[in-house]
Coordinates of C-alpha atoms and ligand atoms in Angstrom, one line a residue:
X1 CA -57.8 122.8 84.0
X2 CA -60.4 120.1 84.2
X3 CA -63.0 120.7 81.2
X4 CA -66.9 121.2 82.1
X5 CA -68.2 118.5 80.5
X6 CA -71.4 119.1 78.3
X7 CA -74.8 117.0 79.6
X8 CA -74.9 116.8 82.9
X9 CA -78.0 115.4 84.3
X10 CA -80.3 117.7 86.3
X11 CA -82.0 117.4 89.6
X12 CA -85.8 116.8 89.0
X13 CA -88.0 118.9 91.0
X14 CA -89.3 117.6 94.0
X15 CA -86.5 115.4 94.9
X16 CA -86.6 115.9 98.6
X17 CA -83.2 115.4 100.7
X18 CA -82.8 113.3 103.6
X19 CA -79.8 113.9 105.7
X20 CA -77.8 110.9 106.3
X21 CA -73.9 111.9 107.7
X22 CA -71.3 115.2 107.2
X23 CA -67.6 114.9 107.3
X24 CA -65.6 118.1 107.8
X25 CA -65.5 118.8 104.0
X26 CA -68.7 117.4 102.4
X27 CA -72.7 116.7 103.6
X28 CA -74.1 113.3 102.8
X29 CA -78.1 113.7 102.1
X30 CA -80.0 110.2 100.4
X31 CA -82.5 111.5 98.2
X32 CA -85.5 110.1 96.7
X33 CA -86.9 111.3 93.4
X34 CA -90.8 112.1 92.6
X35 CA -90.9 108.9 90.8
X36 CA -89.4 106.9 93.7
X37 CA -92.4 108.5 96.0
X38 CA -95.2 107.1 94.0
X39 CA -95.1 103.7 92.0
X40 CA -94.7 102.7 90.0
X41 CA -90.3 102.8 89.3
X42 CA -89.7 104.3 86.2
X43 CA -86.2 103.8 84.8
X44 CA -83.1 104.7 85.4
X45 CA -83.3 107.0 81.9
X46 CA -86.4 108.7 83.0
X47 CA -85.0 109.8 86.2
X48 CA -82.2 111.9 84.7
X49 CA -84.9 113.6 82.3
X50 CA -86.1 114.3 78.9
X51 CA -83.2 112.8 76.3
X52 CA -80.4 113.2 78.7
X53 CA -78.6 109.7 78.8
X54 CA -78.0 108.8 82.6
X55 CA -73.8 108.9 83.6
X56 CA -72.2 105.6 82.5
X57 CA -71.4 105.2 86.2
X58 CA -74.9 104.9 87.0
X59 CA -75.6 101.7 85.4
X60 CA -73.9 100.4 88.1
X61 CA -76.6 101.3 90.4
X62 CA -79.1 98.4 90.6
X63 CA -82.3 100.0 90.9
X64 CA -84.3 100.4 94.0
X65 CA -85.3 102.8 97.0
X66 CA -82.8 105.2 97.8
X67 CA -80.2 104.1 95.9
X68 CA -78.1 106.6 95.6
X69 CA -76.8 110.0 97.8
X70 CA -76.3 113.2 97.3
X71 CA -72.5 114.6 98.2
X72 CA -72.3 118.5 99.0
X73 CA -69.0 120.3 99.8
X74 CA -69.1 122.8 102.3
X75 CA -68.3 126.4 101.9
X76 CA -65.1 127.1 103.6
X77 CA -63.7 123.7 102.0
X78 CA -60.1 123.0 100.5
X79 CA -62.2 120.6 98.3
X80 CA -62.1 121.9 94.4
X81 CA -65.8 122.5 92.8
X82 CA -67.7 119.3 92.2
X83 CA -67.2 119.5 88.2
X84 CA -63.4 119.3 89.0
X85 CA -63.3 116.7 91.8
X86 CA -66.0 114.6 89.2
X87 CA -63.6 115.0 86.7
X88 CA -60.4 114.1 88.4
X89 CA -61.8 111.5 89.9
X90 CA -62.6 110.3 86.3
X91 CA -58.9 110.9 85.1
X92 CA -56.9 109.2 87.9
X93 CA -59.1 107.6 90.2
X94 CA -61.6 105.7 88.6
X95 CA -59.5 103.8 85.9
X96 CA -57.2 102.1 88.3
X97 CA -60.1 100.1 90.1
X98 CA -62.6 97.8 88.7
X99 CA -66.3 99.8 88.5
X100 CA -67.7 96.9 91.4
X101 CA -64.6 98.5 93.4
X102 CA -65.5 101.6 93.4
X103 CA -68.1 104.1 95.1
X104 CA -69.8 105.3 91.9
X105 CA -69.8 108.6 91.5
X106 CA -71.3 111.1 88.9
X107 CA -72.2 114.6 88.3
X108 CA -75.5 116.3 89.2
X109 CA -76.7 119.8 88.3
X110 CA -78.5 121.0 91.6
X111 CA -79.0 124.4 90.2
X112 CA -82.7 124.5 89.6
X113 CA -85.3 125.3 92.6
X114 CA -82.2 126.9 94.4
X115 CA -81.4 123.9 96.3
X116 CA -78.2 124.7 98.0
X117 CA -80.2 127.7 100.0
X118 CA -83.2 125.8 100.9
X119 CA -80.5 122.9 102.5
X120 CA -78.2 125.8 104.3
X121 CA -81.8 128.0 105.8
X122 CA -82.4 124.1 106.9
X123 CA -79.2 123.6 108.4
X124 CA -79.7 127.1 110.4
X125 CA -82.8 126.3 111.6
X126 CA -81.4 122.7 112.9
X127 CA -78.7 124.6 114.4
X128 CA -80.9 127.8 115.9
X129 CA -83.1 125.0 117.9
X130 CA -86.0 125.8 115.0
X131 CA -88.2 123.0 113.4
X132 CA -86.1 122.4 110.3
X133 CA -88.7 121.9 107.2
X134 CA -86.8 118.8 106.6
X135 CA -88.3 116.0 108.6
X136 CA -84.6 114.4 108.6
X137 CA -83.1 117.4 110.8
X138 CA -84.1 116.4 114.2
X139 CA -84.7 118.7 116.5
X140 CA -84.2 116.9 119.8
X141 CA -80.4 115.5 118.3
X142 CA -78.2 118.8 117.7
X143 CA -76.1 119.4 114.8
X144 CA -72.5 117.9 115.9
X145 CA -71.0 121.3 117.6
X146 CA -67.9 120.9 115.8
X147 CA -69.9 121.0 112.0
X148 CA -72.2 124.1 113.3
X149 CA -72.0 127.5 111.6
X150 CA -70.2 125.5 108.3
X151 CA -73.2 125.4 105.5
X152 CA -72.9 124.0 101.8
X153 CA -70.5 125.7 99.3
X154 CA -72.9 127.8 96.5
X155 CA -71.7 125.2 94.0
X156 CA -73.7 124.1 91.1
X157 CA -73.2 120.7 91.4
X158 CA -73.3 117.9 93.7
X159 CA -71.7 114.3 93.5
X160 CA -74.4 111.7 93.4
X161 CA -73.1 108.6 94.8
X162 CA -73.4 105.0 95.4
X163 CA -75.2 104.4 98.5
X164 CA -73.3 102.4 100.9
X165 CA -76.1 102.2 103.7
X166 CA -77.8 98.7 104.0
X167 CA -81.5 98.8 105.0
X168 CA -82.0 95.0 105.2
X169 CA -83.1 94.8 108.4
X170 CA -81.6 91.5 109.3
X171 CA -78.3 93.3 109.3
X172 CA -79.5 95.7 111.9
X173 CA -76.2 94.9 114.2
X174 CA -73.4 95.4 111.4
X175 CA -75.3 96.9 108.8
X176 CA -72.4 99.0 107.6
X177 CA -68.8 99.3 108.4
X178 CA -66.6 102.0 107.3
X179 CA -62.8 102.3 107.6
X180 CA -59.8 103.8 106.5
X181 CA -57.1 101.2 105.4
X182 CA -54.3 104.2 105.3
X183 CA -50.8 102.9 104.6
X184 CA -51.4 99.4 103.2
X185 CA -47.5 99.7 102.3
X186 CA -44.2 101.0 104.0
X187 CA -43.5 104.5 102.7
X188 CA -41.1 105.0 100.5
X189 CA -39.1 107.1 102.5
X190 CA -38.9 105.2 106.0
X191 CA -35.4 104.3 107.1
X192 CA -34.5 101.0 105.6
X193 CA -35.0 99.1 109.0
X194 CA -38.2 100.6 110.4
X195 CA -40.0 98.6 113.2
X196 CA -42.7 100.0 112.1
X197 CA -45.0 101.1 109.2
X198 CA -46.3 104.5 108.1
X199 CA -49.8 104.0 110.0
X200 CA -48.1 102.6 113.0
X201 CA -45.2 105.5 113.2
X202 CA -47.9 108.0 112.9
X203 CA -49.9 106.2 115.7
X204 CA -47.2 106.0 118.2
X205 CA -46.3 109.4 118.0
X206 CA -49.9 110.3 118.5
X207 CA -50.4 108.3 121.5
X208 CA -47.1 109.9 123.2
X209 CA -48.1 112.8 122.9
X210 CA -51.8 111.8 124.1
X211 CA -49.3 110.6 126.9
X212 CA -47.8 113.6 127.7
X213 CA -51.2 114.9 128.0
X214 CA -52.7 112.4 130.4
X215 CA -55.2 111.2 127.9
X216 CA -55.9 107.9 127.2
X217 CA -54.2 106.1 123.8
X218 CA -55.8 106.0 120.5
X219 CA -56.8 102.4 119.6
X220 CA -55.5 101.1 116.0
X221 CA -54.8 98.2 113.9
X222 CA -51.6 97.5 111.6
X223 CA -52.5 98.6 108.3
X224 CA -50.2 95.9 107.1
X225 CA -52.3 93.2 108.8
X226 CA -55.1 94.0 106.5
X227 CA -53.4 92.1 103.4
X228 CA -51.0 90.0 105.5
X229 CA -52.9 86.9 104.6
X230 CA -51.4 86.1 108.6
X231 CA -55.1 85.2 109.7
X232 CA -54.1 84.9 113.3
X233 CA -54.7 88.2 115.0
X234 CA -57.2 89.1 112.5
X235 CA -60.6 88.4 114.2
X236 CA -58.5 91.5 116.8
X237 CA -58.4 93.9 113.9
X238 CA -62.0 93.1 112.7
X239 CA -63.1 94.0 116.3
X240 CA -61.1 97.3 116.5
X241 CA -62.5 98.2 113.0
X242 CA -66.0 97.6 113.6
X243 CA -68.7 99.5 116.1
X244 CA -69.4 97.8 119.9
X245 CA -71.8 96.1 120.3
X246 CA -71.1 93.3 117.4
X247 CA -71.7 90.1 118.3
X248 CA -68.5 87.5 118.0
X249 CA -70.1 85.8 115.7
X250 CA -70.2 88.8 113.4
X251 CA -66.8 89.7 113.9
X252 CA -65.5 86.3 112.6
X253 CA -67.7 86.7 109.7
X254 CA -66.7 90.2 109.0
X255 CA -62.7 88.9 110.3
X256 CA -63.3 86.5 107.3
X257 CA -64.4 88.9 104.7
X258 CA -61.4 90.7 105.4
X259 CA -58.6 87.4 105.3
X260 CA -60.1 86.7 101.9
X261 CA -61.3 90.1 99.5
X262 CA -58.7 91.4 96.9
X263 CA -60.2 94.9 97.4
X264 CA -57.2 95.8 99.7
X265 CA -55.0 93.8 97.5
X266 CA -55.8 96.1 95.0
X267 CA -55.7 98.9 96.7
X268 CA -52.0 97.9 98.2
X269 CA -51.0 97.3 94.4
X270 CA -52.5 101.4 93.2
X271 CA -51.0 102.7 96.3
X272 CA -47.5 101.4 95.6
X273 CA -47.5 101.6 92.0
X274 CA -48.2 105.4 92.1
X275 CA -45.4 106.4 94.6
X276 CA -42.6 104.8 94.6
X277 CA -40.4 108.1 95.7
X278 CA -42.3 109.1 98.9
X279 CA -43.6 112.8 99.8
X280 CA -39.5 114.2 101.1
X281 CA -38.4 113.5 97.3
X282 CA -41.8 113.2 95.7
X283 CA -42.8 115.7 93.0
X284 CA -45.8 117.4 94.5
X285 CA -46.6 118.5 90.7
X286 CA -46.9 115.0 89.5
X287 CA -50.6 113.8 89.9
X288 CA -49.9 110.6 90.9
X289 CA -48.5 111.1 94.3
X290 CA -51.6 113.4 94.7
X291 CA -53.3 110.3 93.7
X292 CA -51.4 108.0 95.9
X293 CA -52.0 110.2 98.6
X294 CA -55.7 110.2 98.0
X295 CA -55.8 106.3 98.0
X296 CA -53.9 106.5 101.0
X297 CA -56.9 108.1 103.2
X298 CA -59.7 106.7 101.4
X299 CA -62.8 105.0 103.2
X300 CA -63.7 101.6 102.3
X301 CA -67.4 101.1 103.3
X302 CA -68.5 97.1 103.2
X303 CA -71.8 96.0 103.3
X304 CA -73.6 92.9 104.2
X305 CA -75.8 91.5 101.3
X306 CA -77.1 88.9 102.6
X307 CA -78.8 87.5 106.0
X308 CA -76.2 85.5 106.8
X309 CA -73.5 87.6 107.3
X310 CA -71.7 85.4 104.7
X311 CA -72.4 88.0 101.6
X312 CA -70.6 91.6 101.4
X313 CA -70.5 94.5 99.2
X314 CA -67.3 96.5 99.3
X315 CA -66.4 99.6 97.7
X316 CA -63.2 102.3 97.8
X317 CA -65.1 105.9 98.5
X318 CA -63.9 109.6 99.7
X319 CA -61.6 109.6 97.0
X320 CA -61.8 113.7 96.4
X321 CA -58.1 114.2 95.0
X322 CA -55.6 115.8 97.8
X323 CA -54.5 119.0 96.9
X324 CA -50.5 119.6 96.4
X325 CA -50.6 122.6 98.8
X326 CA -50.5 119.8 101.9
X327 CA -47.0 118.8 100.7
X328 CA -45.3 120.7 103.5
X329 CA -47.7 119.0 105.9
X330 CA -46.9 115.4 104.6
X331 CA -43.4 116.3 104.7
X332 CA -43.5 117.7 108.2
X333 CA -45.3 114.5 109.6
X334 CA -42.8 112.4 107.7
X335 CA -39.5 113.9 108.8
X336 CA -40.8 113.7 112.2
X337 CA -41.8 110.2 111.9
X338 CA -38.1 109.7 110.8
X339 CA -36.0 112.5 113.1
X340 CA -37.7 111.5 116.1
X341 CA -37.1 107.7 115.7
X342 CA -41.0 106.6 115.0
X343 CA -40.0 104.2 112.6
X344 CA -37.2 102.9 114.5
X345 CA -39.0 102.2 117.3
X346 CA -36.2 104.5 118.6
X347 CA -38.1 107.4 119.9
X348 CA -37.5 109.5 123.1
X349 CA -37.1 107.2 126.4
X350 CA -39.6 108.9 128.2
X351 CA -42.4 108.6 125.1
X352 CA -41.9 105.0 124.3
X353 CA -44.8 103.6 122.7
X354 CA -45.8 99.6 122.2
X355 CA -44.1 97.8 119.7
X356 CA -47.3 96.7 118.0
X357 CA -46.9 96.7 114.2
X358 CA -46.5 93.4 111.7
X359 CA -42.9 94.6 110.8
X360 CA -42.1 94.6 114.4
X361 CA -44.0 90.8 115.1
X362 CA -42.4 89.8 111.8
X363 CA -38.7 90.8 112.9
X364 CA -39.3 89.0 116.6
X365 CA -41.1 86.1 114.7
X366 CA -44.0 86.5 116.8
Ligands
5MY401 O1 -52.0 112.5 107.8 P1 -52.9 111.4 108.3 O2 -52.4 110.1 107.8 O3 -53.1 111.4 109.7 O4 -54.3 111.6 107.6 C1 -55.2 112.7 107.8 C2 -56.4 112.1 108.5 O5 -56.1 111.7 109.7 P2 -56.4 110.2 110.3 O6 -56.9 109.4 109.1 O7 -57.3 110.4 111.4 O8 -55.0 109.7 110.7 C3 -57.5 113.2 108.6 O9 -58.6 112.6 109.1 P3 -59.5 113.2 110.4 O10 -59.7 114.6 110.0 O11 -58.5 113.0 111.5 O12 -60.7 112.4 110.5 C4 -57.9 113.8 107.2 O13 -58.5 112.8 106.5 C5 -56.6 114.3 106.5 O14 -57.0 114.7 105.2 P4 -57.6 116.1 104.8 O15 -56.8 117.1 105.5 O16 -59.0 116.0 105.3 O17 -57.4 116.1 103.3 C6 -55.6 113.2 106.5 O18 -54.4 113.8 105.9 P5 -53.6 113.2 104.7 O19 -54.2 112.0 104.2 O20 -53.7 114.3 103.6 O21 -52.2 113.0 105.2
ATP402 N1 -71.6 106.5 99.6 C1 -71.9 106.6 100.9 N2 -72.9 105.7 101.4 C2 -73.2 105.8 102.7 N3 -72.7 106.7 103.6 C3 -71.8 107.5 103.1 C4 -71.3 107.5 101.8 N4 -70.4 108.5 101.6 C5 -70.2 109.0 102.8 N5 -71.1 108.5 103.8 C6 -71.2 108.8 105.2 O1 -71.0 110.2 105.3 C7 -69.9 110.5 106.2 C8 -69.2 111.8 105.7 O2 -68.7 111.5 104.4 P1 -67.1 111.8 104.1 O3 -66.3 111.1 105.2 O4 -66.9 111.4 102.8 O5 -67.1 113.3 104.3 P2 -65.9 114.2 104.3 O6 -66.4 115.6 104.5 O7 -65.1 114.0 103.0 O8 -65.0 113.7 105.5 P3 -63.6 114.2 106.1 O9 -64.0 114.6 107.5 O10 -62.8 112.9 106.1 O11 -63.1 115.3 105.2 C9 -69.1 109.2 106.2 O12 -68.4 109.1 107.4 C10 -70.1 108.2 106.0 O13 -70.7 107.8 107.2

């Protein structure tokens, strides 16, 4: 049982919460403290309060407007309490990555001035077509319909984060991009000679079925590409990874980036090291395949830094801990990945799917 650890900074009063994005778990609001309302910027010390030392994670945060967000789980959530998701992020996540890596992350006590209620009557009032008291709810732009009627958990904490959003307004085209690397290695328990890899299996097997349904196929890039150091084909997966609307240029820059971080290097090298059974054999009470799991859906958010779209910032995020009780699901996606021929490229006549992943372009020696 993760222990409550003792000083914990506090939310100043008057901190007001700007909404920024929501997932199906957590809320994303930026905030901006008194001080960063007025001028002129106090220090980071100051901003946590009277004697309380700031998070060691926070001296990571350059100072600046806006510089960090606010991360709320939602009430029906699988997601453990903040205290425990802080602190087992702290235990398994955070010392496998170096701290520039990483989407910083600390704890925040949001207790006083009963935050979490004054968000949620705002969130209700966004929903019920009322003028939220939170300028950043707008009325005219509905709350996504599959979020409504979901409000914050009554949690005493929140996550305050690294803020991954670039306001330099030269990037306005690709100021951020997102995306989820998934399976940067085979799985350990793929048939021996798979056509394709985890992230490609999984793919195909959605896409049939879209198939079967009349609806059109999912697009998706090779996981495996990503630290392939094969740059041909990669200015393709930059395109697929980033929003429309991105000119070429920007793609190549951003296709670039991609051919020469270590970030997914890294992340490749944690994801194997920390299961090397796979989730049919794996021991759902060792952490480290929870952990292995985690950094296999994490989010890497990059940012550009600089005007040129030469510069970038990237950082591993979403990295809330799985819980063990989704072994059966892992294990029923994986045994159906396997029984059904996914990996083999040996699926069902009548569902064949594209043969579009690196193991399958490496075996033809395309
Ligand atoms: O099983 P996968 O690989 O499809 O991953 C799931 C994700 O699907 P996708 O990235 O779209 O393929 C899925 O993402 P979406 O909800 O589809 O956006 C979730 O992230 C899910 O994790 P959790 O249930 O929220 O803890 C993810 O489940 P696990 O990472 O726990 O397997
Ligand atoms: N540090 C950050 N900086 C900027 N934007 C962020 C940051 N963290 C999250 N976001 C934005 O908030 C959105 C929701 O966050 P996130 O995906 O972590 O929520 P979630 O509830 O865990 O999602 P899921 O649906 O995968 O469970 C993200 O898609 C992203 O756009």
């Amino acid at each position: 049982m993760a222990s409550r650890p003792a000083a914990i900074p506090t939310i100043l009063e008057g901190t007001a919460f700007y909404y920024l994005a929501e997932g199906a778990a957590n809320i994303v609001y930026q905030v901006s403290t008194p001080w960063r309302q007025s001028t002129p910027e106090p220090s980071l010390v100051e901003e946590y309060g009277d004697g309380t030392p700031p998070p060691s994670i926070i001296d990571d945060i350059s100072p600046g407007p806006l510089e960090e967000n606010i991360y709320e789980g939602k009430s029906f959530s699988h997601r453990a309490p903040c205290y425990i998701a802080q602190a087992n992020w702290e235990r398994l996540i955070q010392p496998l990555f170096p701290p520039h890596q990483l989407v910083g992350q600390a704890l925040l006590d949001i207790q006083p001035g009963h935050i979490v209620a004054k968000l949620n009557e705002d969130l209700h009032d966004w929903e019920n077509g009322k003028n939220p008291t939170n300028g950043s709810l707008d009325p005219t732009t509905p709350r996504p319909t599959k979020r409504q009627r979901i409000y914050l958990a009554d949690d005493n904490h929140a996550l305050l984060v690294k803020d991954m959003t670039s306001r330099t307004a030269a990037f306005q085209q690709l100021n951020l991009v997102e995306f989820k690397p998934k399976w940067l290695a085979q799985s350990p328990s793929a048939p021996q000679y798979s056509k394709r890899c985890r992230q490609c299996a999984r793919m195909a097997r959605i896409n049939a079925e879209r198939a079967r349904k009349k609806e059109p196929p999912m697009t998706f890039y090779c996981p495996l590409d990503l630290t392939s150091r094969k740059d041909e084909g990669m200015n393709h997966v930059a395109s697929l990874i980033v929003q429309s609307g991105v000119s070429n240029c920007q793609i190549k820059r951003f296709a670039q980036w991609l051919e020469n971080t270590d970030i997914l290097d890294n992340l490749k090298a944690r994801q194997i090291e920390l299961d090397q059974i796979g989730v049919l054999r794996g021991d759902v009470n060792d952490e480290r395949l929870l952990a292995a799991m985690t950094l296999r859906d994490c989010t890497v958010f990059v940012k550009c830094t600089s005007a040129d779209n030469r510069e970038w910032e990237a950082r591993i995020g979403d990295l809330d801990l799985k819980s063990k009780d989704k072994i059966n699901y892992w294990r029923g996606i994986e045994w159906s990945l396997i029984e059904e021929g996914w990996y083999e490229g040996l699926e069902d006549y009548n569902d064949r799917q594209p043969l579009v992943c690196r193991l399958s372009r490496d075996l033809s020696g395309t």
